[in-house]
């Protein structure tokens, strides 16, 4: 299936979308998006992916255990 998504930073993206149910986890669906190679949508998707890959991971607050208190 083809669809159009809009991302504020890169604009409209023409993407292929395929929903796949996960047999090992009933009720969960994996929905990958892809773009035609060398297209403006492909470039935009790569830019968004690079931002996700370089963002700082969330760090859970440290809770002292009984030995630290």
Tab-separated table of C-alpha atoms in Angstrom:
chain	number	residue	atom	x	y	z
A	1	UNK	CA	0.000	0.000	0.000
A	2	UNK	CA	1.265	3.489	-0.753
A	3	UNK	CA	0.591	6.480	1.395
A	4	UNK	CA	1.612	10.029	2.037
A	5	UNK	CA	2.886	11.207	5.396
A	6	UNK	CA	3.867	14.693	6.361
A	7	UNK	CA	6.829	15.465	8.600
A	8	UNK	CA	7.321	19.058	9.725
A	9	UNK	CA	11.075	18.990	9.077
A	10	UNK	CA	11.223	17.228	5.695
A	11	UNK	CA	7.755	17.844	4.241
A	12	UNK	CA	5.548	15.298	2.507
A	13	UNK	CA	6.879	11.759	2.099
A	14	UNK	CA	5.542	9.246	-0.442
A	15	UNK	CA	5.905	5.913	1.347
A	16	UNK	CA	5.083	2.250	0.932
A	17	UNK	CA	3.385	0.848	4.019
A	18	UNK	CA	2.794	-2.769	5.002
A	19	UNK	CA	1.147	-3.867	8.253
A	20	UNK	CA	2.324	-7.274	9.482
A	21	UNK	CA	0.789	-9.066	12.432
A	22	UNK	CA	3.284	-10.745	14.736
A	23	UNK	CA	2.242	-14.383	15.248
A	24	UNK	CA	4.320	-14.700	18.432
A	25	UNK	CA	2.547	-11.671	19.951
A	26	UNK	CA	-1.169	-11.675	19.097
A	27	UNK	CA	-2.566	-8.169	18.907
A	28	UNK	CA	0.761	-6.540	17.974
A	29	UNK	CA	1.411	-5.262	14.473
A	30	UNK	CA	4.685	-4.188	12.884
A	31	UNK	CA	4.205	-1.364	10.365
A	32	UNK	CA	7.358	-0.636	8.332
A	33	UNK	CA	7.545	2.363	6.008
A	34	UNK	CA	9.861	2.553	2.997
A	35	UNK	CA	10.529	4.973	0.137
A	36	UNK	CA	11.732	4.537	-3.432
A	37	UNK	CA	15.557	4.641	-3.520
A	38	UNK	CA	17.105	7.983	-4.580
A	39	UNK	CA	13.762	9.818	-4.277
A	40	UNK	CA	13.148	12.982	-2.244
A	41	UNK	CA	11.081	10.833	0.145
A	42	UNK	CA	14.030	8.454	0.585
A	43	UNK	CA	16.319	11.383	1.396
A	44	UNK	CA	13.801	12.757	3.905
A	45	UNK	CA	13.369	9.368	5.557
A	46	UNK	CA	17.163	8.972	5.858
A	47	UNK	CA	17.408	12.412	7.471
A	48	UNK	CA	14.718	11.555	10.018
A	49	UNK	CA	16.395	8.200	10.745
A	50	UNK	CA	19.755	9.896	11.290
A	51	UNK	CA	18.188	12.199	13.869
A	52	UNK	CA	16.677	9.227	15.700
A	53	UNK	CA	20.024	7.407	15.655
A	54	UNK	CA	21.937	10.368	17.086
A	55	UNK	CA	19.527	11.551	19.784
A	56	UNK	CA	20.520	11.171	23.415
A	57	UNK	CA	18.952	8.091	25.031
A	58	UNK	CA	16.578	8.693	27.906
A	59	UNK	CA	18.162	7.966	31.246
A	60	UNK	CA	16.071	6.668	34.107
A	61	UNK	CA	16.512	8.574	37.361
A	62	UNK	CA	18.789	6.811	39.846
A	63	UNK	CA	17.021	5.391	42.885
A	64	UNK	CA	19.373	4.498	45.726
A	65	UNK	CA	19.023	0.949	46.944
A	66	UNK	CA	19.109	-0.020	50.629
A	67	UNK	CA	22.930	-0.265	50.618
A	68	UNK	CA	23.356	3.314	49.418
A	69	UNK	CA	20.848	4.965	51.756
